[in-house]
Amino acid sequence: MWAYFPGLRWSPGRGEFCFDWLAEIIDRLYENGIYTVLATPSGARPAWLDEKYPEAMRVNRMGMREHHGGRHNHCMSSPIYREKVAVMDRKLAERFGSHPGVIMYHISNEFSGECFCDHCIRRFRNYLAEKYDHDIEKLNKAWWTTFWSHRYNSFEQIEPPFVHGETSVMGLNLEWKRFTTWNTNDFLKAEADVLHSVTPHIPVTANLMRMFGGLDYRKMAPNMDVVSWDNYPVFHNDWETLAETAYETAFQHALMRSLKRDIPFVMMESAPGLVNWQKVNKVKRPGIHRLACLQAVACGSDSVQYFQWRKGRGSYEQFHGAVVDHLGTDDTRIFQEVAEVGELLRKIAPAAGTLVKTRAAMLFDWDNRWAIEDMKALGQNTKRYEQTCIGIWKEFFRLGVDMDIVGSDENLDRYDLVVAPMLYMLQPGTAANLKAFVERGGQLLATYLLGYVDSEQPCYLGGFPGDGLKDLFGIISEEIDTLYPSDRNGILMADEELRGEALAKASEADDLGDGFRAGENREGGCGDKDAAEAASKWEVAEYAEILRVQDAQVLGTYTEDFYQGSAAVTCKSHGKGKAYYVAARTSAASMAPLFQRMLTDAGIPVRKLPEGVECHARSGEEGRYEFYMNWTEAPVSITGVTGKDLITGAEITDTLDLPKYGTAVIHG
């Protein structure tokens, strides 16, 4: 159990904060075997504070001071707000730090947003001055400000990217996002430092939000003892299967898990029923809550927690899901399902503290994400960096590989296979990191848009990918073509084994006459030889690089346009490993045979489960725990499973049978 601290209570005439009401709650919880994760109140301020100290409120991108209201409307730079928060945090730690029921601090709530006030502008200028050694010419060179005569003479001339101000300097836009993370992180650290100074034995966390675009969570994780996040999937939507929603949620869990790879993370929030803020607030169908909770644990969480315990009677979240409904009884469907999950967690408790250990990783950088979003190139509405990463991750997951998601400059020694989708921006040391990885025997795959700019965003000279990666991959990207939705191109793989799904679909089309985009006959016929041949290609959509091959092996070539026959997929051996390059956007399913080849060469087993079945493994001193979840409405059988099912107590000797929405945790 965890508890938000909802606000301040002042005891008139006593001259001190009164926490008796909160102490009573924590005592009662502890007496009933429930521990408390105690939240600091900095995420929402009372009206009296904003009335007395208006500087605590943010200034928006239009340069206007916001009014009191909402949540996270506070300025991270405000000295007076930091002072008041520090006082409150110290009082909380002094009062409750010795309570045996308080096991963790929860700092603020879902950090987000930016502020353009004078305090933040001043801190931004100081931040830039420190970064560029107080030399404005270093900044001008890094940001290429001579273009359009945007050169600065001093750091005092620099403003953040106001809506009606400077937004055309890529370096400024990126550094503002970096600064927003830095400033938020500094606020987080200030709270953590106060709490640690009083109670160094109690860990701190801050609840994160999926692949949130406003902050670089990888920069914030070091200031947390434990990573936690709030998990609210859009289950039962009308654009994908339930299993697809689950697989994307597994990606989000993996992202959080990878922020601190050697410590289990915490699922701080989830809803046992529905939420109240999605476009369509769909009720979880019976059995889905259990699946979602087990998935979190399977992916590396050591907790299943809810917002909220009881529905609030009024205001913004009065209809947000909770364990206890407005009905106020324990016989509701939701309450009973929560009780069932509690029993489930009791049975699988031996898995607590174990870790997901994988030999494969995907590179994902927030800096790279921001730079791609802001680059004035490609199709402005079809960049889709995040979706590309998720799609590739899910395809590896279908092959039985649970990839970590790490930064491009992180140590890769624990991995044997790495994929780097759309790694447009290279951090200092990234190229050397990738080269060393391949040299020692790693299998590396990168895609189009690799290594166009450095961490300040000037383009590399001498050919893309820059910083020596053109030699690692044995190719140079001379041009990148952006395709309209009506454009058609494909990649024909020289090796039939690498045609994979496309070849299978071609055969199916030939047999059944089914029309589909990759092999449709625009003149009205389907299933003929031309359609089958067309379907045997990897379909290309949206982006296609035109390569100059240096010393790489060509695995696949384009089938259309003036670059027909030129290289689209290549491989170069380097040291003991291989570097693959896919120069065009194609479906992850099309690339699956290539992924399988890389996995085989890396010595990583491929395990294909029935569609809609999810499997993760955690391991520790007591052995290995395999988690199985059936996200379909049909029963499934999975072979090659041995061990004891902690949920049912049954010994499984080869075949695991899962009913509709069934689950199992096998200890072997």
mmCIF file of C-alpha atoms in Angstrom, residues 353-502:
data_model
loop_
_atom_site.group_PDB
_atom_site.id
_atom_site.type_symbol
_atom_site.label_atom_id
_atom_site.label_comp_id
_atom_site.label_asym_id
_atom_site.label_seq_id
_atom_site.Cartn_x
_atom_site.Cartn_y
_atom_site.Cartn_z
ATOM 1 C CA GLY A 353 13.899 -9.619 -5.822
ATOM 2 C CA THR A 354 14.819 -11.598 -8.930
ATOM 3 C CA LEU A 355 15.769 -9.890 -12.185
ATOM 4 C CA VAL A 356 15.020 -10.091 -15.890
ATOM 5 C CA LYS A 357 18.342 -10.931 -17.495
ATOM 6 C CA THR A 358 18.603 -10.643 -21.251
ATOM 7 C CA ARG A 359 21.379 -10.780 -23.806
ATOM 8 C CA ALA A 360 19.744 -8.395 -26.274
ATOM 9 C CA ALA A 361 19.148 -4.650 -26.159
ATOM 10 C CA MET A 362 17.620 -1.813 -28.134
ATOM 11 C CA LEU A 363 19.190 1.646 -28.163
ATOM 12 C CA PHE A 364 16.775 4.469 -27.399
ATOM 13 C CA ASP A 365 17.783 8.048 -26.541
ATOM 14 C CA TRP A 366 15.492 10.902 -25.526
ATOM 15 C CA ASP A 367 18.005 13.328 -27.096
ATOM 16 C CA ASN A 368 17.690 11.458 -30.367
ATOM 17 C CA ARG A 369 13.904 11.495 -30.098
ATOM 18 C CA TRP A 370 13.825 15.258 -29.609
ATOM 19 C CA ALA A 371 16.292 15.895 -32.418
ATOM 20 C CA ILE A 372 14.279 13.790 -34.881
ATOM 21 C CA GLU A 373 11.050 15.545 -33.901
ATOM 22 C CA ASP A 374 12.657 18.938 -34.531
ATOM 23 C CA MET A 375 14.699 18.185 -37.668
ATOM 24 C CA LYS A 376 13.457 19.979 -40.774
ATOM 25 C CA ALA A 377 13.619 17.007 -43.091
ATOM 26 C CA LEU A 378 11.816 13.797 -44.019
ATOM 27 C CA GLY A 379 8.039 13.763 -43.777
ATOM 28 C CA GLN A 380 6.936 15.978 -40.926
ATOM 29 C CA ASN A 381 4.093 13.625 -39.982
ATOM 30 C CA THR A 382 5.711 10.259 -40.664
ATOM 31 C CA LYS A 383 8.902 10.241 -38.601
ATOM 32 C CA ARG A 384 7.471 7.911 -35.949
ATOM 33 C CA TYR A 385 10.664 7.152 -34.071
ATOM 34 C CA GLU A 386 8.883 5.791 -31.019
ATOM 35 C CA GLN A 387 6.541 3.561 -33.036
ATOM 36 C CA THR A 388 9.487 2.224 -35.032
ATOM 37 C CA CYS A 389 11.309 1.248 -31.854
ATOM 38 C CA ILE A 390 8.206 -0.370 -30.368
ATOM 39 C CA GLY A 391 7.487 -2.321 -33.562
ATOM 40 C CA ILE A 392 10.991 -3.801 -33.739
ATOM 41 C CA TRP A 393 11.003 -4.590 -30.020
ATOM 42 C CA LYS A 394 7.696 -6.429 -30.328
ATOM 43 C CA GLU A 395 8.961 -8.504 -33.249
ATOM 44 C CA PHE A 396 11.943 -9.681 -31.223
ATOM 45 C CA PHE A 397 9.539 -10.406 -28.390
ATOM 46 C CA ARG A 398 7.527 -12.651 -30.721
ATOM 47 C CA LEU A 399 10.769 -14.563 -31.236
ATOM 48 C CA GLY A 400 11.060 -15.101 -27.493
ATOM 49 C CA VAL A 401 13.565 -12.310 -26.810
ATOM 50 C CA ASP A 402 12.839 -9.838 -24.006
ATOM 51 C CA MET A 403 15.115 -6.919 -24.903
ATOM 52 C CA ASP A 404 16.405 -4.256 -22.562
ATOM 53 C CA ILE A 405 16.104 -0.632 -23.768
ATOM 54 C CA VAL A 406 19.282 1.314 -23.057
ATOM 55 C CA GLY A 407 21.089 4.514 -23.977
ATOM 56 C CA SER A 408 23.458 4.572 -26.929
ATOM 57 C CA ASP A 409 26.394 5.503 -24.706
ATOM 58 C CA GLU A 410 25.748 2.839 -22.068
ATOM 59 C CA ASN A 411 28.017 -0.132 -21.502
ATOM 60 C CA LEU A 412 26.974 -3.000 -23.784
ATOM 61 C CA ASP A 413 29.149 -5.737 -22.287
ATOM 62 C CA ARG A 414 26.192 -7.777 -21.021
ATOM 63 C CA TYR A 415 24.633 -8.024 -24.506
ATOM 64 C CA ASP A 416 25.337 -10.148 -27.581
ATOM 65 C CA LEU A 417 22.789 -8.505 -29.889
ATOM 66 C CA VAL A 418 21.935 -4.809 -30.209
ATOM 67 C CA VAL A 419 19.534 -2.957 -32.515
ATOM 68 C CA ALA A 420 19.726 0.795 -33.137
ATOM 69 C CA PRO A 421 16.640 2.094 -34.964
ATOM 70 C CA MET A 422 16.863 5.588 -36.464
ATOM 71 C CA LEU A 423 19.901 6.609 -34.389
ATOM 72 C CA TYR A 424 20.064 10.019 -36.040
ATOM 73 C CA MET A 425 22.089 11.699 -33.287
ATOM 74 C CA LEU A 426 25.331 10.223 -31.996
ATOM 75 C CA GLN A 427 26.431 10.960 -28.465
ATOM 76 C CA PRO A 428 30.141 11.333 -27.709
ATOM 77 C CA GLY A 429 31.528 7.824 -27.529
ATOM 78 C CA THR A 430 28.544 6.114 -29.171
ATOM 79 C CA ALA A 431 30.435 5.193 -32.343
ATOM 80 C CA ALA A 432 33.369 3.793 -30.376
ATOM 81 C CA ASN A 433 30.908 1.906 -28.166
ATOM 82 C CA LEU A 434 29.250 0.248 -31.169
ATOM 83 C CA LYS A 435 32.564 -0.543 -32.816
ATOM 84 C CA ALA A 436 33.872 -2.247 -29.667
ATOM 85 C CA PHE A 437 30.622 -4.189 -29.351
ATOM 86 C CA VAL A 438 30.925 -5.637 -32.872
ATOM 87 C CA GLU A 439 34.651 -6.281 -32.564
ATOM 88 C CA ARG A 440 34.158 -8.575 -29.582
ATOM 89 C CA GLY A 441 31.539 -10.613 -31.464
ATOM 90 C CA GLY A 442 28.299 -8.669 -31.100
ATOM 91 C CA GLN A 443 25.516 -8.722 -33.674
ATOM 92 C CA LEU A 444 24.495 -5.126 -34.457
ATOM 93 C CA LEU A 445 21.623 -3.891 -36.602
ATOM 94 C CA ALA A 446 21.066 -0.229 -37.476
ATOM 95 C CA THR A 447 18.535 1.392 -39.773
ATOM 96 C CA TYR A 448 18.176 4.395 -42.046
ATOM 97 C CA LEU A 449 18.919 7.803 -40.513
ATOM 98 C CA LEU A 450 21.979 6.533 -38.649
ATOM 99 C CA GLY A 451 24.590 9.059 -37.576
ATOM 100 C CA TYR A 452 23.548 12.207 -39.434
ATOM 101 C CA VAL A 453 24.392 14.666 -36.626
ATOM 102 C CA ASP A 454 26.474 14.855 -33.470
ATOM 103 C CA SER A 455 25.144 15.691 -30.012
ATOM 104 C CA GLU A 456 25.039 19.427 -30.845
ATOM 105 C CA GLN A 457 23.214 18.677 -34.156
ATOM 106 C CA PRO A 458 25.666 19.898 -36.831
ATOM 107 C CA CYS A 459 25.807 17.345 -39.642
ATOM 108 C CA TYR A 460 28.796 15.058 -39.939
ATOM 109 C CA LEU A 461 31.037 15.705 -42.913
ATOM 110 C CA GLY A 462 32.542 13.005 -45.099
ATOM 111 C CA GLY A 463 29.417 10.877 -45.414
ATOM 112 C CA PHE A 464 26.675 9.426 -43.247
ATOM 113 C CA PRO A 465 26.786 7.595 -40.921
ATOM 114 C CA GLY A 466 29.364 9.823 -39.266
ATOM 115 C CA ASP A 467 32.037 9.477 -36.614
ATOM 116 C CA GLY A 468 33.560 6.457 -38.352
ATOM 117 C CA LEU A 469 30.385 4.375 -38.501
ATOM 118 C CA LYS A 470 30.457 4.342 -42.308
ATOM 119 C CA ASP A 471 33.565 2.190 -41.971
ATOM 120 C CA LEU A 472 31.970 -0.081 -39.384
ATOM 121 C CA PHE A 473 28.967 -0.729 -41.654
ATOM 122 C CA GLY A 474 30.845 -0.474 -44.949
ATOM 123 C CA ILE A 475 28.318 1.909 -46.534
ATOM 124 C CA ILE A 476 27.671 5.601 -47.131
ATOM 125 C CA SER A 477 24.163 7.035 -47.235
ATOM 126 C CA GLU A 478 24.176 9.581 -50.059
ATOM 127 C CA GLU A 479 20.469 10.483 -50.136
ATOM 128 C CA ILE A 480 17.251 9.687 -48.324
ATOM 129 C CA ASP A 481 14.012 9.548 -50.284
ATOM 130 C CA THR A 482 10.691 10.348 -48.605
ATOM 131 C CA LEU A 483 7.763 8.439 -50.082
ATOM 132 C CA TYR A 484 4.140 9.446 -50.431
ATOM 133 C CA PRO A 485 1.549 6.896 -49.266
ATOM 134 C CA SER A 486 0.828 6.122 -52.925
ATOM 135 C CA ASP A 487 4.487 5.435 -53.770
ATOM 136 C CA ARG A 488 5.597 1.831 -54.048
ATOM 137 C CA ASN A 489 8.982 0.230 -53.565
ATOM 138 C CA GLY A 490 10.321 -2.969 -52.146
ATOM 139 C CA ILE A 491 13.422 -4.858 -51.105
ATOM 140 C CA LEU A 492 14.258 -8.185 -52.703
ATOM 141 C CA MET A 493 16.486 -10.291 -50.473
ATOM 142 C CA ALA A 494 19.051 -12.396 -52.305
ATOM 143 C CA ASP A 495 18.676 -15.210 -49.779
ATOM 144 C CA GLU A 496 15.188 -16.767 -49.865
ATOM 145 C CA GLU A 497 15.448 -17.558 -46.145
ATOM 146 C CA LEU A 498 15.508 -13.826 -45.466
ATOM 147 C CA ARG A 499 12.335 -13.205 -47.450
ATOM 148 C CA GLY A 500 10.485 -14.891 -44.635
ATOM 149 C CA GLU A 501 6.967 -13.662 -44.057
ATOM 150 C CA ALA A 502 6.821 -11.898 -47.408
#
